[in-house]
PDB file of C-alpha atoms in Angstrom:
ATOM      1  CA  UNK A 283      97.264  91.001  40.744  1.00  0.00           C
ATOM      2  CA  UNK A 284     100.044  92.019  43.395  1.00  0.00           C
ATOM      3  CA  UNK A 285      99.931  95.319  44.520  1.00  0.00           C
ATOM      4  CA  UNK A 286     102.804  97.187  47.071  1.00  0.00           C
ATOM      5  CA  UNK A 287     101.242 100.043  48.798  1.00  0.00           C
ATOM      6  CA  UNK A 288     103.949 102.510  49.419  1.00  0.00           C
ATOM      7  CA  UNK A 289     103.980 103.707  53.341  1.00  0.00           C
ATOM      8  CA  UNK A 290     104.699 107.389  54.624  1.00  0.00           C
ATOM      9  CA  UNK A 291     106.585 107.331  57.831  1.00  0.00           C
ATOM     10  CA  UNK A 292     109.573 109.650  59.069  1.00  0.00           C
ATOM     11  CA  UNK A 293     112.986 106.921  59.146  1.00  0.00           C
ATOM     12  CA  UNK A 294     114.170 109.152  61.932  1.00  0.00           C
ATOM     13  CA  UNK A 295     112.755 111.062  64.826  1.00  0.00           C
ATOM     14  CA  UNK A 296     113.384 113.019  68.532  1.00  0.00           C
ATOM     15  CA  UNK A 297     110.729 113.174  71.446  1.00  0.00           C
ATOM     16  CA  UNK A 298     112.087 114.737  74.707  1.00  0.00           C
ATOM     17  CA  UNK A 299     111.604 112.364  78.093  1.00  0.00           C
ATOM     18  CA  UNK A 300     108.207 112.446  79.065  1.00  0.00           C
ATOM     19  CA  UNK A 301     106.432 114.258  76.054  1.00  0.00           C
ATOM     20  CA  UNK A 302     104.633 113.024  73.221  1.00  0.00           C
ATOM     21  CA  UNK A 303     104.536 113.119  69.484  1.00  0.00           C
ATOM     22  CA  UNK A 304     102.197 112.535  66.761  1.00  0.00           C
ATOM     23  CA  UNK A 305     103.774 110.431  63.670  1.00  0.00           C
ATOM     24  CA  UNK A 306     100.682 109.166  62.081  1.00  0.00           C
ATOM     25  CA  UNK A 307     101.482 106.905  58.762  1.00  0.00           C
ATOM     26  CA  UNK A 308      99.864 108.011  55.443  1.00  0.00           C
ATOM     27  CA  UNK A 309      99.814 105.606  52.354  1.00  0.00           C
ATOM     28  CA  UNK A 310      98.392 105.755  48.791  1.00  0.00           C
ATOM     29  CA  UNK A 311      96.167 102.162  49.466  1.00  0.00           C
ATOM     30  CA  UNK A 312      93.146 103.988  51.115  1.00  0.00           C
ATOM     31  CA  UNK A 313      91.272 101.187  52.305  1.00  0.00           C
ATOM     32  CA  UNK A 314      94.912 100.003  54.532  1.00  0.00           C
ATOM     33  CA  UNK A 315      94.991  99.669  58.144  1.00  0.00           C
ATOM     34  CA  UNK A 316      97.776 100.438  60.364  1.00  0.00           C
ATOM     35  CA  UNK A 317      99.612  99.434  63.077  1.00  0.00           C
ATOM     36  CA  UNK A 318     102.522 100.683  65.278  1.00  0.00           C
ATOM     37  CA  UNK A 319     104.872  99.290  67.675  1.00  0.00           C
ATOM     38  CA  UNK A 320     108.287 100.001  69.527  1.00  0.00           C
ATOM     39  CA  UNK A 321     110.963  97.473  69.964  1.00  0.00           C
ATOM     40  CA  UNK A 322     111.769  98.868  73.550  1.00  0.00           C
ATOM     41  CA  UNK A 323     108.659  99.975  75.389  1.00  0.00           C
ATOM     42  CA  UNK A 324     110.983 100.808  78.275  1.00  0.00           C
ATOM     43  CA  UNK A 325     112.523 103.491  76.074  1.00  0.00           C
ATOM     44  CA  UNK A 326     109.523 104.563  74.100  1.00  0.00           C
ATOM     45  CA  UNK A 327     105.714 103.730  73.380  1.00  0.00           C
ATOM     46  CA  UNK A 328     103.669 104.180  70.497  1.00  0.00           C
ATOM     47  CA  UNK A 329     100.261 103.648  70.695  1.00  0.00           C
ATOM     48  CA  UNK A 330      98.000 102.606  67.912  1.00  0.00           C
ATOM     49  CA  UNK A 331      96.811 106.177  67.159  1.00  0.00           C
ATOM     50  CA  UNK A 332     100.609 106.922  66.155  1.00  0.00           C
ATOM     51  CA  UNK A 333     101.395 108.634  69.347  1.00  0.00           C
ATOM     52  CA  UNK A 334     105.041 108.384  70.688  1.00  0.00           C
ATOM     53  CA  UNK A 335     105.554 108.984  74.359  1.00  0.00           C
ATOM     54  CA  UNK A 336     108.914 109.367  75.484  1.00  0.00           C
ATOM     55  CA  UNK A 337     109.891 106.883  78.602  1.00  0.00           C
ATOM     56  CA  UNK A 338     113.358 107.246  79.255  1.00  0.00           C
ATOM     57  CA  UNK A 339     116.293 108.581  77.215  1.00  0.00           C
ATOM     58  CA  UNK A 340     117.535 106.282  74.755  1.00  0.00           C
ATOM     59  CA  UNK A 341     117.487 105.209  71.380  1.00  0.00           C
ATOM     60  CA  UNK A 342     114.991 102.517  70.259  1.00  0.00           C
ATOM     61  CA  UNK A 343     113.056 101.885  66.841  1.00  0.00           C
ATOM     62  CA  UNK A 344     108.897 102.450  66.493  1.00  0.00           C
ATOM     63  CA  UNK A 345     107.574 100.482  63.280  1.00  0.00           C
ATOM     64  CA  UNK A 346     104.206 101.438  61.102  1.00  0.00           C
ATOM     65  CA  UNK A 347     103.081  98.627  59.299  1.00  0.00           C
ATOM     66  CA  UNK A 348     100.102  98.461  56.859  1.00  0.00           C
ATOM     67  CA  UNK A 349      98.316  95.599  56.521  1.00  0.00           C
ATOM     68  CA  UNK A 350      97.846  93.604  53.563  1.00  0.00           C
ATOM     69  CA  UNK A 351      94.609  92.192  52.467  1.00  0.00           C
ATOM     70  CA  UNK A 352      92.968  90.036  49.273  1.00  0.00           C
ATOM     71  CA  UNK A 353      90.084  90.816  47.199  1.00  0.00           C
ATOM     72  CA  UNK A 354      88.216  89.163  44.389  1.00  0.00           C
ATOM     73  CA  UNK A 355      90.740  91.033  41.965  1.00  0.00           C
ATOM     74  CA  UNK A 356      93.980  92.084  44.108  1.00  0.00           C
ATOM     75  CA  UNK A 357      96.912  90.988  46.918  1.00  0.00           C
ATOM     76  CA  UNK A 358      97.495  93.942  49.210  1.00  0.00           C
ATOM     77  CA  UNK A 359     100.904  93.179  50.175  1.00  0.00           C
ATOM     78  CA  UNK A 360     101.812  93.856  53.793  1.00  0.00           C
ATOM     79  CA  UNK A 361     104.397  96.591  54.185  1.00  0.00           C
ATOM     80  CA  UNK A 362     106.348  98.364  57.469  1.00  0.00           C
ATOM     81  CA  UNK A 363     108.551 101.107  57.492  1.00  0.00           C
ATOM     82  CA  UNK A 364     111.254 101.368  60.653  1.00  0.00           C
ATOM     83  CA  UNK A 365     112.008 105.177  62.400  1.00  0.00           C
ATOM     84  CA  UNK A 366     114.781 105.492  63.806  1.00  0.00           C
ATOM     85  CA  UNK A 367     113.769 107.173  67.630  1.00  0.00           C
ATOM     86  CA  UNK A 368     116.138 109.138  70.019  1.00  0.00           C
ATOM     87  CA  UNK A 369     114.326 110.196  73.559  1.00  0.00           C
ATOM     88  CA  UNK A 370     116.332 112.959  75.141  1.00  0.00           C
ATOM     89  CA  UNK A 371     116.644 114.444  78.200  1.00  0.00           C
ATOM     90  CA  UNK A 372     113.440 115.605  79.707  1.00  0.00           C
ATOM     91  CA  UNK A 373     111.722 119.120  77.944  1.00  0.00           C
ATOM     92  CA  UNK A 374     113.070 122.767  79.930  1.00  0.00           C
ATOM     93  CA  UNK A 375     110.205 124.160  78.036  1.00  0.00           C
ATOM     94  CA  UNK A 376     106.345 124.018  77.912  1.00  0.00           C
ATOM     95  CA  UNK A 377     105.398 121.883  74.659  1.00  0.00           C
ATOM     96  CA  UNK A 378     102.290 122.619  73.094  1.00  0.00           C
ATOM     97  CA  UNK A 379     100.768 119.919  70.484  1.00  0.00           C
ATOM     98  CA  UNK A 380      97.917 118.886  68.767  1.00  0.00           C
ATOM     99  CA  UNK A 381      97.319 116.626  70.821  1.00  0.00           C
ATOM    100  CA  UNK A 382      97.812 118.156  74.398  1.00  0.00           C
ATOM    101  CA  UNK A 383      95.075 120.728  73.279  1.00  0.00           C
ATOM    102  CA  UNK A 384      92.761 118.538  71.958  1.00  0.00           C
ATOM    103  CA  UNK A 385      91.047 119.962  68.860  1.00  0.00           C
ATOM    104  CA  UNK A 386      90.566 116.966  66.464  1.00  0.00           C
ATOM    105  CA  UNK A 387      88.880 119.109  63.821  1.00  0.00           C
ATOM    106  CA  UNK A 388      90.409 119.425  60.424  1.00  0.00           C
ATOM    107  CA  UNK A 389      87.856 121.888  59.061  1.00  0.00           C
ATOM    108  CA  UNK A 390      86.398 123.826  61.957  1.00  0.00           C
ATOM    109  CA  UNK A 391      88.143 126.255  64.068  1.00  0.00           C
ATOM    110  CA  UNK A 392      87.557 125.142  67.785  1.00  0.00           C
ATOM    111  CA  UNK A 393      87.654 127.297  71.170  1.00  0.00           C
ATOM    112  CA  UNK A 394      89.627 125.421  74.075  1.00  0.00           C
ATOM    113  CA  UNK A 395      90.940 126.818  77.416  1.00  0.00           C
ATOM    114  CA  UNK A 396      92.808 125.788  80.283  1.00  0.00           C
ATOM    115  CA  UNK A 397      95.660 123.641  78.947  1.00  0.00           C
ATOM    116  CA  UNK A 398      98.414 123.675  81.787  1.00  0.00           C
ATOM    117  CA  UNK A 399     101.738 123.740  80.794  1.00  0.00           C
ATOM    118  CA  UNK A 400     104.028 120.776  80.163  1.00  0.00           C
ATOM    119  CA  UNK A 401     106.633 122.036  82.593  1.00  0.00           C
ATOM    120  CA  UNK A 402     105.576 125.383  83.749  1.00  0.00           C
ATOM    121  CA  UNK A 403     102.531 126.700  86.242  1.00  0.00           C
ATOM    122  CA  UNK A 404     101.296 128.936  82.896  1.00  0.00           C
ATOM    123  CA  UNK A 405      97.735 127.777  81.422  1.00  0.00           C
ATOM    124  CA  UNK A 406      96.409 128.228  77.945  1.00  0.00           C
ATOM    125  CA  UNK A 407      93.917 129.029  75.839  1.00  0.00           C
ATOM    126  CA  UNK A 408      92.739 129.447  72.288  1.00  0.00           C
ATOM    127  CA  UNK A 409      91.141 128.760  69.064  1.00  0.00           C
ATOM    128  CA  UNK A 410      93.051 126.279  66.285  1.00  0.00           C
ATOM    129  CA  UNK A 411      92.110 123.669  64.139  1.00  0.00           C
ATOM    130  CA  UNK A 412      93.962 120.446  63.760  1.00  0.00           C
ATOM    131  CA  UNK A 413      94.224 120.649  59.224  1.00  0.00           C
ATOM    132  CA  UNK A 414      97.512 118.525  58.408  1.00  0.00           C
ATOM    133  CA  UNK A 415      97.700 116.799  61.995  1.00  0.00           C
ATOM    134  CA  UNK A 416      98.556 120.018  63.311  1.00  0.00           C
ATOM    135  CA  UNK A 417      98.051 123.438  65.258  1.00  0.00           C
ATOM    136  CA  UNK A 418      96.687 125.114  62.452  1.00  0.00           C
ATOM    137  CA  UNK A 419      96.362 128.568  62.927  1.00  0.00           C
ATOM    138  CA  UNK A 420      95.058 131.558  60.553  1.00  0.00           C
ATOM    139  CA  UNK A 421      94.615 135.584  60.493  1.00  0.00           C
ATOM    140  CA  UNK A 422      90.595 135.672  60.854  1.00  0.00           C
ATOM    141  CA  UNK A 423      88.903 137.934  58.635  1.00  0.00           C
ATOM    142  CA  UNK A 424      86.447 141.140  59.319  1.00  0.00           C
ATOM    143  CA  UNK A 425      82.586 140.733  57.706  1.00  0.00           C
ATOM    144  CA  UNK A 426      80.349 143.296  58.787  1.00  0.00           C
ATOM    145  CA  UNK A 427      82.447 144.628  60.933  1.00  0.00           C
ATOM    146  CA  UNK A 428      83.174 141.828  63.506  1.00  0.00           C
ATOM    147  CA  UNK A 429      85.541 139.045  63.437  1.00  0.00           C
ATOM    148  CA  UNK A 430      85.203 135.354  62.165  1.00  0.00           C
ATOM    149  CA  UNK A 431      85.816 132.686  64.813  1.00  0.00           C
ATOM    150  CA  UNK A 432      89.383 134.836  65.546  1.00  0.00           C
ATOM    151  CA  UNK A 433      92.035 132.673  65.952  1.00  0.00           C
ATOM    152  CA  UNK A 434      95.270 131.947  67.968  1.00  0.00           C
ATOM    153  CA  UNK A 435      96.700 131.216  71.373  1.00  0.00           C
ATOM    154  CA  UNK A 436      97.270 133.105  74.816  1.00  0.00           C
ATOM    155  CA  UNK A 437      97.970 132.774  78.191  1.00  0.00           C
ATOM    156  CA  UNK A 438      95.416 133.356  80.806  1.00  0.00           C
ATOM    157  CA  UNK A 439      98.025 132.487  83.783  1.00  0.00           C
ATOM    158  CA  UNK A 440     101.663 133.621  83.668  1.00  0.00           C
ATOM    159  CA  UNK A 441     104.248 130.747  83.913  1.00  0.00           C
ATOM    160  CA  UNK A 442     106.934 132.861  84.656  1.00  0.00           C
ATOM    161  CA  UNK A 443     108.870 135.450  82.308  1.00  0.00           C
ATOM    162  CA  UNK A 444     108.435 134.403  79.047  1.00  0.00           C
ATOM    163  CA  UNK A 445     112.340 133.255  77.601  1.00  0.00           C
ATOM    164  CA  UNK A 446     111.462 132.403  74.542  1.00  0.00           C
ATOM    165  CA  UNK A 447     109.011 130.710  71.679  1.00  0.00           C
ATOM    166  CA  UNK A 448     110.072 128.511  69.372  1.00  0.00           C
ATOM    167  CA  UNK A 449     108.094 126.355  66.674  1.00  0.00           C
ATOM    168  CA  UNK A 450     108.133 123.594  64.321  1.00  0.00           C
ATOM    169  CA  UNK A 451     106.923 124.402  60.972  1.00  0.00           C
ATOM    170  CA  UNK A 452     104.773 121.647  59.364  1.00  0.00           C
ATOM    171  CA  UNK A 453     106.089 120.885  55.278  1.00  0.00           C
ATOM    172  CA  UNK A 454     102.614 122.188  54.022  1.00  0.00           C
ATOM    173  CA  UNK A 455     102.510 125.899  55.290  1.00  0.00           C
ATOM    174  CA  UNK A 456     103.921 127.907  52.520  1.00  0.00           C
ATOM    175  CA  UNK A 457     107.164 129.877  52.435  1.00  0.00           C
ATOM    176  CA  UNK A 458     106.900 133.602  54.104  1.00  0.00           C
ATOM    177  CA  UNK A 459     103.463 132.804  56.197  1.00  0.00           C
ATOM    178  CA  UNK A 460     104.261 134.702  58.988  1.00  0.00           C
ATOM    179  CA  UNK A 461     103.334 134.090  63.372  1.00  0.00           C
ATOM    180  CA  UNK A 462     103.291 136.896  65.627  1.00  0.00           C
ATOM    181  CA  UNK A 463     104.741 136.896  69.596  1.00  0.00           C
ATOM    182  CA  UNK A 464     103.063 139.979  71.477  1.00  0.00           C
ATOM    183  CA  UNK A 465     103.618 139.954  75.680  1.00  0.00           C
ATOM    184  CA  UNK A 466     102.320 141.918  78.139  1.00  0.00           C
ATOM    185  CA  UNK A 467     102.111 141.790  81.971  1.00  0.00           C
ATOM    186  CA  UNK A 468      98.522 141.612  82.508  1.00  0.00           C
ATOM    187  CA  UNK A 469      96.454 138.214  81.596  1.00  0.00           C
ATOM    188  CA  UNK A 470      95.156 137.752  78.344  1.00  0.00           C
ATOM    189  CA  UNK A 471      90.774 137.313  78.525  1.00  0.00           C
ATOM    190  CA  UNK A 472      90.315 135.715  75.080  1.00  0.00           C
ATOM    191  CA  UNK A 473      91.490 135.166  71.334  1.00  0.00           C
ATOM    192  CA  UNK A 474      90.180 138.514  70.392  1.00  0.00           C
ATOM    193  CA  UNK A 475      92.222 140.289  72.844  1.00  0.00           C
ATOM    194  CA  UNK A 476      94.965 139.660  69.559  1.00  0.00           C
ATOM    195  CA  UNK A 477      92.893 141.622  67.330  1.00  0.00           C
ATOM    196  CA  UNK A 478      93.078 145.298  66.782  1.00  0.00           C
ATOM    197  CA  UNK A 479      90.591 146.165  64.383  1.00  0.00           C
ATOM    198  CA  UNK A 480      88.550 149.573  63.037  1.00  0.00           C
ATOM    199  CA  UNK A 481      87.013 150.481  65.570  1.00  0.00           C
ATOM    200  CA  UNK A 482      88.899 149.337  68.592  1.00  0.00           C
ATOM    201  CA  UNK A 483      89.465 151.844  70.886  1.00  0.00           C
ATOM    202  CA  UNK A 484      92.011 149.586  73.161  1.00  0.00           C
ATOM    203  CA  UNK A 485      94.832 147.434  71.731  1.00  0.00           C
ATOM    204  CA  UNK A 486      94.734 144.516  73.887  1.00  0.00           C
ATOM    205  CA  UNK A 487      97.480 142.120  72.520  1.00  0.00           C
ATOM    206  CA  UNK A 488     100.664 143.850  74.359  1.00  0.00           C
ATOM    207  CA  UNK A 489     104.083 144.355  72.955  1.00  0.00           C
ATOM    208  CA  UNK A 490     105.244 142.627  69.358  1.00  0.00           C
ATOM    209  CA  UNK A 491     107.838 140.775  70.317  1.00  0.00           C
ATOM    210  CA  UNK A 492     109.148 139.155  67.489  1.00  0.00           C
ATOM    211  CA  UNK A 493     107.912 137.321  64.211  1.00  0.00           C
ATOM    212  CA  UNK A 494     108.657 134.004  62.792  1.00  0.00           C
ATOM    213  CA  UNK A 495     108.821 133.374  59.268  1.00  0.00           C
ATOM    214  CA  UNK A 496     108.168 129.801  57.431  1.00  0.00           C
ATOM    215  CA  UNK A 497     111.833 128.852  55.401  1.00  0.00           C
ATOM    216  CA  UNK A 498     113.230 131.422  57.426  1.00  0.00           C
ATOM    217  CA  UNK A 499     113.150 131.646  61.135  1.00  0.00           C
ATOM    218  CA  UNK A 500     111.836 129.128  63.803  1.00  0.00           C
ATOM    219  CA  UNK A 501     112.219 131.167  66.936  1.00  0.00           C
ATOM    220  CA  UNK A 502     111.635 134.696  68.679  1.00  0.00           C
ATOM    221  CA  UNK A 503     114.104 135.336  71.875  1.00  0.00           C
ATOM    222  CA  UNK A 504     112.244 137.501  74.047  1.00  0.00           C
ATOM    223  CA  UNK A 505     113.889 140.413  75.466  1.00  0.00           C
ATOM    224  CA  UNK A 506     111.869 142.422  78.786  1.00  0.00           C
ATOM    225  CA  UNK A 507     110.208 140.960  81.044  1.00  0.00           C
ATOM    226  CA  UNK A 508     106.791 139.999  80.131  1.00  0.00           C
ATOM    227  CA  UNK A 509     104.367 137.766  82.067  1.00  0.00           C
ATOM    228  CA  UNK A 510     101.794 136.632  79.116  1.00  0.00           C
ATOM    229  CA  UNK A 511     102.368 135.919  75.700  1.00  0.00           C
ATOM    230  CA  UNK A 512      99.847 135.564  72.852  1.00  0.00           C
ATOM    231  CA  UNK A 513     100.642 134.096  69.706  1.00  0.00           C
ATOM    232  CA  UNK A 514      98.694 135.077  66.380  1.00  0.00           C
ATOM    233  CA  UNK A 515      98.969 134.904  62.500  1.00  0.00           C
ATOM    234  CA  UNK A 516     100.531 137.988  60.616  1.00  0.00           C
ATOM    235  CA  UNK A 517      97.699 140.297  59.432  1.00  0.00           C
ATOM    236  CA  UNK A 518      96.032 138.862  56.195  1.00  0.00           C
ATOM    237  CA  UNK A 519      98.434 136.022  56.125  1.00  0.00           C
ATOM    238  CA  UNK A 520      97.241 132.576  55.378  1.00  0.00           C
ATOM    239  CA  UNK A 521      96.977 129.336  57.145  1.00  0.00           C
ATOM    240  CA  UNK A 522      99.772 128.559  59.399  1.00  0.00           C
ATOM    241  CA  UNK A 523     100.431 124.980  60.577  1.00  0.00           C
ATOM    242  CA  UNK A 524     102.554 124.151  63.636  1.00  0.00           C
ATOM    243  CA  UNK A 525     103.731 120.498  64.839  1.00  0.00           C
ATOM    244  CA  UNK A 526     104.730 121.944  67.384  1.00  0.00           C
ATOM    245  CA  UNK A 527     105.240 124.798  69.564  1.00  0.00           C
ATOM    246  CA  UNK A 528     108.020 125.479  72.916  1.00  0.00           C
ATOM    247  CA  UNK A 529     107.403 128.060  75.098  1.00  0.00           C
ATOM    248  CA  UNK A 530     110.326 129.208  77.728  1.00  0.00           C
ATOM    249  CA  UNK A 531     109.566 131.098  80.918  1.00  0.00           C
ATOM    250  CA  UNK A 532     112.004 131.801  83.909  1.00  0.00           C
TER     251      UNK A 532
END
């Protein structure tokens, strides 16, 4: 029997000069295995974990194929799927990814520190896991009056004064899930510093600056001038997931 495996991958798709992005290929033939390649390295590379790094801007195509293969019983039809790539001008703004910060876990949240920035002198730290090849991020609950494995993202070394955050929502966070922007002008120590909980007698996390809303908003601009920025899940809200996540200092 002949069987076509269908194949996941975006037909069109940005990465700024120098930066990377994840655009792993998903199909419904389990057992498939992948490959990737770009038809102009010098504009673009994709290497066989699905990572895109941009080279120079340009417009080039990156390819996923899944490869075919015969059993006893089937054909596995070989099948590829062309994206459509566009590198632009290098980033003005730190990027933060999945994979710049490392966490590979899908269903354990992972403490990580000292990420430089992208473009700026600021360094980062923080707790995610990586659930829908993401930054997955969540509001961590209170047992017995301390906090599970408390989760989100600071800066322990100012890159400037903080412009602006912006993010890109990944499809599978739900409508109205909700990420908090608080600044302040003294470094952030750890995660829990965005916590305020009963009995707390100092609330660490700075100034709200904004909120961005899933099917609503992507960005906060920041108005003051704040040094640090931490970045945490609305109060009681679910799982958040990020692709991706631009921070703007000055």
């Amino acid at each position: 029997m002949l069987c076509t495996p269908t194949l996941d991958f975006p037909t069109t798709l940005s990465v700024h000069q120098g930066s990377h992005k994840s655009v792993i290929a998903s199909s419904n033939f389990n057992n498939g295995t992948f490959e990737y390649a770009s038809n102009n390295t010098s504009i673009a590379t994709i290497n066989e974990e699905g990572t895109v790094t941009g080279v120079a801007q340009g417009n080039t195509t990156i390819t996923a194929t899944i490869l075919g293969m015969e059993t006893e019983f089937y054909i596995i039809e070989t099948v590829s799927q062309d994206c459509a790539l566009t590198v632009l001008e290098p980033a003005t703004f730190d990027n933060l990814t999945k994979d710049l910060i490392g966490v590979t876990s899908t269903n354990k949240y992972v403490s990580w520190s000292d990420i430089g920035g992208t473009v700026s002198d600021a360094v980062y730290a923080g707790t995610t896991c990586a659930g829908n090849n993401s930054i997955q991020l969540r509001y961590s609950k209170v047992k017995d009056g301390s906090l599970e494995e408390p989760s989100g993202i600071i800066t322990t070394v100012s890159g400037g004064a903080a412009q602006k955050v912006v993010v890109e929502w990944n499809s599978n966070t739900k409508d109205g899930r909700t990420i908090e922007i608080y600044g302040k002008n003294t470094p952030y120590e750890s995660v829990r510093d965005m916590y305020f909980i009963t009995g707390d007698t100092i609330d660490k996390r700075g100034t709200l600056l904004g909120s961005i809303v899933k099917g609503t908003s992507t960005e906060v601009d920041i108005s003051g001038n704040y040094s640090y920025i931490g970045i945490v899940v609305k109060k009681d809200d679910g799982a958040c997931y990020l692709n991706e996540i631009h921070i703007t200092w000055e």
